[in-house]
């Protein structure tokens, strides 16, 4: 009989069950199972078994169940971050000058990207070019109670570079929005000015939202830029490998 098993043995048996079944089925079997599923020991074991307790883990995590689900669900929520699908998934597109263009790395007067997995980038023109994505957190699997109570970190990253023969400008603006798209938290970078005769190296910019309060349902990511010599064509800032992740 299962109830006669030592608790440590029962935890090991339960740890072999898929996480969703633990929460939706096993937790309802009896008080003992509910307490085990709600406790830390079971989820610490599952994290260990699935390699989620390495350097990225938080040994003092208050809720190991949330830590497990957030770690398993972690992915880049930005679609088409490197231009492999042209401008698909990007809305609110502003085509200043000759508009956005997608080019192959390293591009004229450019440098290779630090990661070999990135092959393309978006490039701006001689007037402001902007593009945005709005991420529906519930559609991505981040339920309301999680966002309101746990308030996991929302980590935003972007990469930008200029051509070595032209100066350019770059901006990033990210907003956490409510159900009605009210702004609950916002990060706006300074206007980054890259001078002419720069080294064309790629630079990462990042921001982490935390303790942002309840009600966050969407993330709006917007970036863009232009060149400064006002040359026809595509001499403005280059952007790629944008990311938004929800972290434990």
PDB file of C-alpha atoms in Angstrom:
ATOM      1  CA  UNK A   1       0.000   0.000   0.000  1.00  0.00           C
ATOM      2  CA  UNK A   2       1.329   3.402  -1.018  1.00  0.00           C
ATOM      3  CA  UNK A   3       0.433   5.093   2.277  1.00  0.00           C
ATOM      4  CA  UNK A   4       2.686   2.679   4.166  1.00  0.00           C
ATOM      5  CA  UNK A   5       5.771   3.683   2.194  1.00  0.00           C
ATOM      6  CA  UNK A   6       8.364   5.916   3.847  1.00  0.00           C
ATOM      7  CA  UNK A   7       7.901   9.527   2.723  1.00  0.00           C
ATOM      8  CA  UNK A   8      11.331   9.631   1.059  1.00  0.00           C
ATOM      9  CA  UNK A   9      10.422   6.620  -1.082  1.00  0.00           C
ATOM     10  CA  UNK A  10       7.042   8.097  -1.989  1.00  0.00           C
ATOM     11  CA  UNK A  11       8.711  11.343  -3.049  1.00  0.00           C
ATOM     12  CA  UNK A  12      11.025   9.406  -5.378  1.00  0.00           C
ATOM     13  CA  UNK A  13       8.041   7.615  -6.927  1.00  0.00           C
ATOM     14  CA  UNK A  14       6.115  10.853  -7.405  1.00  0.00           C
ATOM     15  CA  UNK A  15       9.175  12.545  -8.903  1.00  0.00           C
ATOM     16  CA  UNK A  16       8.977  10.124 -11.841  1.00  0.00           C
ATOM     17  CA  UNK A  17       5.495  11.408 -12.766  1.00  0.00           C
ATOM     18  CA  UNK A  18       5.101  14.280 -15.275  1.00  0.00           C
ATOM     19  CA  UNK A  19       4.862  17.635 -13.514  1.00  0.00           C
ATOM     20  CA  UNK A  20       1.451  18.588 -14.921  1.00  0.00           C
ATOM     21  CA  UNK A  21      -0.033  15.286 -13.682  1.00  0.00           C
ATOM     22  CA  UNK A  22       1.438  15.900 -10.240  1.00  0.00           C
ATOM     23  CA  UNK A  23      -0.390  19.211  -9.950  1.00  0.00           C
ATOM     24  CA  UNK A  24      -3.654  18.314 -11.682  1.00  0.00           C
ATOM     25  CA  UNK A  25      -4.083  14.672 -10.582  1.00  0.00           C
ATOM     26  CA  UNK A  26      -1.755  13.415  -7.829  1.00  0.00           C
ATOM     27  CA  UNK A  27      -2.287  16.479  -5.657  1.00  0.00           C
ATOM     28  CA  UNK A  28      -5.989  15.559  -5.404  1.00  0.00           C
ATOM     29  CA  UNK A  29      -5.498  11.954  -4.237  1.00  0.00           C
ATOM     30  CA  UNK A  30      -5.168  12.580  -0.508  1.00  0.00           C
ATOM     31  CA  UNK A  31      -3.852  15.063   2.065  1.00  0.00           C
ATOM     32  CA  UNK A  32      -0.450  13.359   2.231  1.00  0.00           C
ATOM     33  CA  UNK A  33       0.054  13.600  -1.547  1.00  0.00           C
ATOM     34  CA  UNK A  34      -1.187  17.202  -1.588  1.00  0.00           C
ATOM     35  CA  UNK A  35       1.366  18.144   1.067  1.00  0.00           C
ATOM     36  CA  UNK A  36       4.149  16.415  -0.845  1.00  0.00           C
ATOM     37  CA  UNK A  37       3.242  18.071  -4.144  1.00  0.00           C
ATOM     38  CA  UNK A  38       3.006  21.464  -2.431  1.00  0.00           C
ATOM     39  CA  UNK A  39       6.303  20.955  -0.606  1.00  0.00           C
ATOM     40  CA  UNK A  40       9.841  21.737  -1.708  1.00  0.00           C
ATOM     41  CA  UNK A  41      11.465  18.283  -1.467  1.00  0.00           C
ATOM     42  CA  UNK A  42       9.624  16.759  -4.434  1.00  0.00           C
ATOM     43  CA  UNK A  43      10.392  19.693  -6.741  1.00  0.00           C
ATOM     44  CA  UNK A  44      14.011  19.948  -5.641  1.00  0.00           C
ATOM     45  CA  UNK A  45      14.387  16.275  -6.589  1.00  0.00           C
ATOM     46  CA  UNK A  46      12.709  16.812  -9.966  1.00  0.00           C
ATOM     47  CA  UNK A  47      14.986  19.794 -10.636  1.00  0.00           C
ATOM     48  CA  UNK A  48      18.036  17.707  -9.768  1.00  0.00           C
ATOM     49  CA  UNK A  49      16.892  14.807 -11.948  1.00  0.00           C
ATOM     50  CA  UNK A  50      16.333  17.076 -14.928  1.00  0.00           C
ATOM     51  CA  UNK A  51      19.480  19.167 -14.564  1.00  0.00           C
ATOM     52  CA  UNK A  52      17.772  22.357 -13.403  1.00  0.00           C
ATOM     53  CA  UNK A  53      19.799  22.936 -10.256  1.00  0.00           C
ATOM     54  CA  UNK A  54      23.136  23.927 -11.766  1.00  0.00           C
ATOM     55  CA  UNK A  55      24.691  27.368 -11.765  1.00  0.00           C
ATOM     56  CA  UNK A  56      21.384  28.986 -12.728  1.00  0.00           C
ATOM     57  CA  UNK A  57      19.418  27.655  -9.758  1.00  0.00           C
ATOM     58  CA  UNK A  58      18.440  29.585  -6.660  1.00  0.00           C
ATOM     59  CA  UNK A  59      19.134  27.483  -3.599  1.00  0.00           C
ATOM     60  CA  UNK A  60      16.900  29.778  -1.538  1.00  0.00           C
ATOM     61  CA  UNK A  61      14.019  29.729  -4.030  1.00  0.00           C
ATOM     62  CA  UNK A  62      10.819  30.176  -2.024  1.00  0.00           C
ATOM     63  CA  UNK A  63       8.686  28.112  -4.362  1.00  0.00           C
ATOM     64  CA  UNK A  64      10.487  25.217  -6.038  1.00  0.00           C
ATOM     65  CA  UNK A  65       7.369  24.234  -7.978  1.00  0.00           C
ATOM     66  CA  UNK A  66       7.318  27.621  -9.724  1.00  0.00           C
ATOM     67  CA  UNK A  67      11.086  27.417 -10.168  1.00  0.00           C
ATOM     68  CA  UNK A  68      10.677  24.054 -11.909  1.00  0.00           C
ATOM     69  CA  UNK A  69       7.900  25.192 -14.250  1.00  0.00           C
ATOM     70  CA  UNK A  70       9.637  28.481 -15.105  1.00  0.00           C
ATOM     71  CA  UNK A  71      12.923  26.707 -15.805  1.00  0.00           C
ATOM     72  CA  UNK A  72      11.254  24.132 -18.061  1.00  0.00           C
ATOM     73  CA  UNK A  73       9.299  26.809 -19.902  1.00  0.00           C
ATOM     74  CA  UNK A  74      12.222  29.192 -20.385  1.00  0.00           C
ATOM     75  CA  UNK A  75      12.563  30.284 -24.011  1.00  0.00           C
ATOM     76  CA  UNK A  76      12.926  33.397 -26.121  1.00  0.00           C
ATOM     77  CA  UNK A  77       9.438  34.888 -26.466  1.00  0.00           C
ATOM     78  CA  UNK A  78      10.489  37.152 -29.353  1.00  0.00           C
ATOM     79  CA  UNK A  79       9.579  35.543 -32.669  1.00  0.00           C
ATOM     80  CA  UNK A  80      11.887  35.962 -35.669  1.00  0.00           C
ATOM     81  CA  UNK A  81      14.597  37.774 -33.659  1.00  0.00           C
ATOM     82  CA  UNK A  82      17.260  37.593 -36.398  1.00  0.00           C
ATOM     83  CA  UNK A  83      15.347  38.305 -39.595  1.00  0.00           C
ATOM     84  CA  UNK A  84      15.225  34.722 -40.856  1.00  0.00           C
ATOM     85  CA  UNK A  85      11.539  35.267 -41.713  1.00  0.00           C
ATOM     86  CA  UNK A  86      11.897  38.773 -43.154  1.00  0.00           C
ATOM     87  CA  UNK A  87       9.695  41.092 -41.011  1.00  0.00           C
ATOM     88  CA  UNK A  88       7.157  38.426 -40.041  1.00  0.00           C
ATOM     89  CA  UNK A  89       5.831  38.750 -36.445  1.00  0.00           C
ATOM     90  CA  UNK A  90       7.005  42.359 -36.195  1.00  0.00           C
ATOM     91  CA  UNK A  91       4.198  44.930 -35.967  1.00  0.00           C
ATOM     92  CA  UNK A  92       4.014  48.715 -35.671  1.00  0.00           C
ATOM     93  CA  UNK A  93       6.727  48.853 -38.311  1.00  0.00           C
ATOM     94  CA  UNK A  94       7.966  52.343 -39.166  1.00  0.00           C
ATOM     95  CA  UNK A  95       9.885  52.426 -42.453  1.00  0.00           C
ATOM     96  CA  UNK A  96      11.817  55.705 -42.360  1.00  0.00           C
ATOM     97  CA  UNK A  97      14.023  56.560 -45.324  1.00  0.00           C
ATOM     98  CA  UNK A  98      14.336  53.441 -47.463  1.00  0.00           C
ATOM     99  CA  UNK A  99      12.853  51.334 -44.660  1.00  0.00           C
ATOM    100  CA  UNK A 100      14.045  48.203 -42.920  1.00  0.00           C
ATOM    101  CA  UNK A 101      16.201  45.665 -44.725  1.00  0.00           C
ATOM    102  CA  UNK A 102      17.525  42.225 -43.767  1.00  0.00           C
ATOM    103  CA  UNK A 103      21.167  41.470 -44.574  1.00  0.00           C
ATOM    104  CA  UNK A 104      23.557  38.548 -44.126  1.00  0.00           C
ATOM    105  CA  UNK A 105      26.309  38.792 -41.534  1.00  0.00           C
ATOM    106  CA  UNK A 106      28.850  40.321 -41.409  1.00  0.00           C
ATOM    107  CA  UNK A 107      27.579  42.797 -44.029  1.00  0.00           C
ATOM    108  CA  UNK A 108      29.535  45.627 -45.643  1.00  0.00           C
ATOM    109  CA  UNK A 109      31.945  47.275 -43.216  1.00  0.00           C
ATOM    110  CA  UNK A 110      30.614  45.020 -40.439  1.00  0.00           C
ATOM    111  CA  UNK A 111      31.793  42.364 -37.992  1.00  0.00           C
ATOM    112  CA  UNK A 112      30.717  38.783 -37.395  1.00  0.00           C
ATOM    113  CA  UNK A 113      28.252  38.220 -34.556  1.00  0.00           C
ATOM    114  CA  UNK A 114      29.626  36.624 -31.344  1.00  0.00           C
ATOM    115  CA  UNK A 115      27.385  33.560 -31.824  1.00  0.00           C
ATOM    116  CA  UNK A 116      27.709  31.356 -34.892  1.00  0.00           C
ATOM    117  CA  UNK A 117      23.992  30.579 -34.638  1.00  0.00           C
ATOM    118  CA  UNK A 118      23.078  34.104 -35.785  1.00  0.00           C
ATOM    119  CA  UNK A 119      23.300  34.622 -39.555  1.00  0.00           C
ATOM    120  CA  UNK A 120      21.249  37.727 -40.334  1.00  0.00           C
ATOM    121  CA  UNK A 121      20.373  41.141 -38.943  1.00  0.00           C
ATOM    122  CA  UNK A 122      17.897  43.970 -39.520  1.00  0.00           C
ATOM    123  CA  UNK A 123      19.343  47.274 -40.733  1.00  0.00           C
ATOM    124  CA  UNK A 124      17.845  50.785 -40.661  1.00  0.00           C
ATOM    125  CA  UNK A 125      17.953  53.657 -43.134  1.00  0.00           C
ATOM    126  CA  UNK A 126      18.431  57.453 -43.172  1.00  0.00           C
ATOM    127  CA  UNK A 127      15.283  58.276 -41.185  1.00  0.00           C
ATOM    128  CA  UNK A 128      13.950  56.600 -38.039  1.00  0.00           C
ATOM    129  CA  UNK A 129      12.987  52.957 -38.505  1.00  0.00           C
ATOM    130  CA  UNK A 130      11.133  51.241 -35.648  1.00  0.00           C
ATOM    131  CA  UNK A 131       9.502  47.860 -35.158  1.00  0.00           C
ATOM    132  CA  UNK A 132       7.752  46.165 -32.247  1.00  0.00           C
ATOM    133  CA  UNK A 133       6.302  42.935 -30.911  1.00  0.00           C
ATOM    134  CA  UNK A 134       3.651  42.478 -28.234  1.00  0.00           C
ATOM    135  CA  UNK A 135       3.973  39.226 -26.262  1.00  0.00           C
ATOM    136  CA  UNK A 136       0.830  37.721 -24.717  1.00  0.00           C
ATOM    137  CA  UNK A 137       2.166  36.086 -21.548  1.00  0.00           C
ATOM    138  CA  UNK A 138      -0.925  33.953 -20.922  1.00  0.00           C
ATOM    139  CA  UNK A 139      -0.785  32.602 -24.463  1.00  0.00           C
ATOM    140  CA  UNK A 140       2.846  31.662 -23.797  1.00  0.00           C
ATOM    141  CA  UNK A 141       1.843  29.668 -20.688  1.00  0.00           C
ATOM    142  CA  UNK A 142       2.484  32.173 -17.877  1.00  0.00           C
ATOM    143  CA  UNK A 143      -0.716  32.079 -15.846  1.00  0.00           C
ATOM    144  CA  UNK A 144      -2.189  35.076 -14.013  1.00  0.00           C
ATOM    145  CA  UNK A 145      -1.517  33.883 -10.449  1.00  0.00           C
ATOM    146  CA  UNK A 146       2.130  33.271 -11.328  1.00  0.00           C
ATOM    147  CA  UNK A 147       2.605  36.772 -12.775  1.00  0.00           C
ATOM    148  CA  UNK A 148       0.678  38.433  -9.927  1.00  0.00           C
ATOM    149  CA  UNK A 149       2.123  36.539  -6.948  1.00  0.00           C
ATOM    150  CA  UNK A 150       5.533  35.151  -7.902  1.00  0.00           C
ATOM    151  CA  UNK A 151       6.307  38.020 -10.299  1.00  0.00           C
ATOM    152  CA  UNK A 152       9.151  36.188 -12.058  1.00  0.00           C
ATOM    153  CA  UNK A 153      11.923  38.240 -13.592  1.00  0.00           C
ATOM    154  CA  UNK A 154      11.345  39.444 -17.145  1.00  0.00           C
ATOM    155  CA  UNK A 155      14.740  39.709 -18.837  1.00  0.00           C
ATOM    156  CA  UNK A 156      15.106  41.771 -22.015  1.00  0.00           C
ATOM    157  CA  UNK A 157      18.164  41.707 -24.281  1.00  0.00           C
ATOM    158  CA  UNK A 158      19.058  43.188 -27.646  1.00  0.00           C
ATOM    159  CA  UNK A 159      22.160  43.480 -29.818  1.00  0.00           C
ATOM    160  CA  UNK A 160      23.115  46.446 -31.979  1.00  0.00           C
ATOM    161  CA  UNK A 161      26.042  47.539 -34.147  1.00  0.00           C
ATOM    162  CA  UNK A 162      26.970  50.183 -36.691  1.00  0.00           C
ATOM    163  CA  UNK A 163      28.924  50.082 -39.926  1.00  0.00           C
ATOM    164  CA  UNK A 164      32.537  51.145 -39.539  1.00  0.00           C
ATOM    165  CA  UNK A 165      32.068  53.805 -42.245  1.00  0.00           C
ATOM    166  CA  UNK A 166      28.924  55.539 -40.917  1.00  0.00           C
ATOM    167  CA  UNK A 167      27.557  56.862 -37.657  1.00  0.00           C
ATOM    168  CA  UNK A 168      24.114  55.871 -36.404  1.00  0.00           C
ATOM    169  CA  UNK A 169      21.565  56.061 -33.571  1.00  0.00           C
ATOM    170  CA  UNK A 170      19.863  53.269 -31.606  1.00  0.00           C
ATOM    171  CA  UNK A 171      16.991  53.102 -29.091  1.00  0.00           C
ATOM    172  CA  UNK A 172      15.214  50.350 -27.121  1.00  0.00           C
ATOM    173  CA  UNK A 173      11.911  50.666 -25.272  1.00  0.00           C
ATOM    174  CA  UNK A 174      10.186  47.799 -23.411  1.00  0.00           C
ATOM    175  CA  UNK A 175       6.905  48.063 -21.518  1.00  0.00           C
ATOM    176  CA  UNK A 176       5.047  45.677 -19.206  1.00  0.00           C
ATOM    177  CA  UNK A 177       1.338  46.075 -19.900  1.00  0.00           C
ATOM    178  CA  UNK A 178      -1.882  45.228 -18.074  1.00  0.00           C
ATOM    179  CA  UNK A 179      -4.955  43.474 -19.475  1.00  0.00           C
ATOM    180  CA  UNK A 180      -6.096  46.868 -20.826  1.00  0.00           C
ATOM    181  CA  UNK A 181      -2.563  47.649 -22.058  1.00  0.00           C
ATOM    182  CA  UNK A 182      -1.884  50.226 -19.355  1.00  0.00           C
ATOM    183  CA  UNK A 183       1.848  50.656 -18.747  1.00  0.00           C
ATOM    184  CA  UNK A 184       2.815  49.069 -15.397  1.00  0.00           C
ATOM    185  CA  UNK A 185       6.595  49.235 -15.844  1.00  0.00           C
ATOM    186  CA  UNK A 186       8.858  50.618 -18.544  1.00  0.00           C
ATOM    187  CA  UNK A 187      12.496  50.562 -19.579  1.00  0.00           C
ATOM    188  CA  UNK A 188      13.688  53.101 -22.118  1.00  0.00           C
ATOM    189  CA  UNK A 189      17.337  53.221 -23.116  1.00  0.00           C
ATOM    190  CA  UNK A 190      19.114  56.432 -23.836  1.00  0.00           C
ATOM    191  CA  UNK A 191      19.561  57.282 -27.497  1.00  0.00           C
ATOM    192  CA  UNK A 192      22.854  55.537 -28.223  1.00  0.00           C
ATOM    193  CA  UNK A 193      24.999  57.478 -30.691  1.00  0.00           C
ATOM    194  CA  UNK A 194      27.608  55.425 -32.559  1.00  0.00           C
ATOM    195  CA  UNK A 195      30.209  57.676 -34.215  1.00  0.00           C
ATOM    196  CA  UNK A 196      31.559  57.386 -37.735  1.00  0.00           C
ATOM    197  CA  UNK A 197      34.772  55.333 -37.970  1.00  0.00           C
ATOM    198  CA  UNK A 198      33.575  53.024 -35.166  1.00  0.00           C
ATOM    199  CA  UNK A 199      34.844  49.451 -34.741  1.00  0.00           C
ATOM    200  CA  UNK A 200      31.511  47.905 -35.926  1.00  0.00           C
ATOM    201  CA  UNK A 201      31.531  45.511 -32.955  1.00  0.00           C
ATOM    202  CA  UNK A 202      28.221  44.106 -31.717  1.00  0.00           C
ATOM    203  CA  UNK A 203      27.045  45.419 -28.320  1.00  0.00           C
ATOM    204  CA  UNK A 204      24.494  43.785 -26.028  1.00  0.00           C
ATOM    205  CA  UNK A 205      21.997  45.857 -24.063  1.00  0.00           C
ATOM    206  CA  UNK A 206      19.877  44.264 -21.327  1.00  0.00           C
ATOM    207  CA  UNK A 207      17.367  45.075 -18.615  1.00  0.00           C
ATOM    208  CA  UNK A 208      15.673  42.948 -15.934  1.00  0.00           C
ATOM    209  CA  UNK A 209      12.179  43.748 -14.647  1.00  0.00           C
ATOM    210  CA  UNK A 210      11.459  42.540 -11.084  1.00  0.00           C
ATOM    211  CA  UNK A 211       9.030  43.471  -8.292  1.00  0.00           C
ATOM    212  CA  UNK A 212       6.810  45.098 -10.905  1.00  0.00           C
ATOM    213  CA  UNK A 213       3.537  44.461  -9.078  1.00  0.00           C
ATOM    214  CA  UNK A 214       0.436  42.462 -10.059  1.00  0.00           C
ATOM    215  CA  UNK A 215      -1.475  42.732 -13.315  1.00  0.00           C
ATOM    216  CA  UNK A 216       1.201  42.225 -15.985  1.00  0.00           C
ATOM    217  CA  UNK A 217      -0.262  40.369 -18.986  1.00  0.00           C
ATOM    218  CA  UNK A 218       1.748  41.621 -21.992  1.00  0.00           C
ATOM    219  CA  UNK A 219       5.294  42.705 -22.858  1.00  0.00           C
ATOM    220  CA  UNK A 220       5.785  45.272 -25.619  1.00  0.00           C
ATOM    221  CA  UNK A 221       9.284  45.283 -27.147  1.00  0.00           C
ATOM    222  CA  UNK A 222      10.263  48.096 -29.527  1.00  0.00           C
ATOM    223  CA  UNK A 223      13.622  49.078 -31.000  1.00  0.00           C
ATOM    224  CA  UNK A 224      14.985  51.046 -33.913  1.00  0.00           C
ATOM    225  CA  UNK A 225      17.358  53.654 -35.185  1.00  0.00           C
ATOM    226  CA  UNK A 226      18.788  55.423 -38.211  1.00  0.00           C
ATOM    227  CA  UNK A 227      22.068  56.598 -39.707  1.00  0.00           C
ATOM    228  CA  UNK A 228      23.495  60.042 -38.929  1.00  0.00           C
ATOM    229  CA  UNK A 229      25.092  61.061 -42.266  1.00  0.00           C
ATOM    230  CA  UNK A 230      21.611  60.810 -43.865  1.00  0.00           C
ATOM    231  CA  UNK A 231      22.805  58.646 -46.768  1.00  0.00           C
ATOM    232  CA  UNK A 232      20.302  56.975 -49.065  1.00  0.00           C
ATOM    233  CA  UNK A 233      20.249  53.211 -48.543  1.00  0.00           C
ATOM    234  CA  UNK A 234      20.943  51.191 -45.408  1.00  0.00           C
ATOM    235  CA  UNK A 235      23.754  52.759 -43.380  1.00  0.00           C
ATOM    236  CA  UNK A 236      21.885  52.934 -40.069  1.00  0.00           C
ATOM    237  CA  UNK A 237      22.105  50.831 -36.935  1.00  0.00           C
ATOM    238  CA  UNK A 238      21.935  47.043 -37.236  1.00  0.00           C
ATOM    239  CA  UNK A 239      19.952  44.949 -34.724  1.00  0.00           C
ATOM    240  CA  UNK A 240      19.584  41.208 -34.170  1.00  0.00           C
ATOM    241  CA  UNK A 241      19.136  38.401 -31.629  1.00  0.00           C
ATOM    242  CA  UNK A 242      16.535  40.285 -29.589  1.00  0.00           C
ATOM    243  CA  UNK A 243      15.086  38.321 -26.665  1.00  0.00           C
ATOM    244  CA  UNK A 244      12.497  38.451 -23.904  1.00  0.00           C
ATOM    245  CA  UNK A 245      12.577  35.637 -21.334  1.00  0.00           C
ATOM    246  CA  UNK A 246      10.670  34.945 -18.124  1.00  0.00           C
ATOM    247  CA  UNK A 247      13.188  33.706 -15.570  1.00  0.00           C
ATOM    248  CA  UNK A 248      12.806  31.815 -12.251  1.00  0.00           C
TER     249      UNK A 248
END
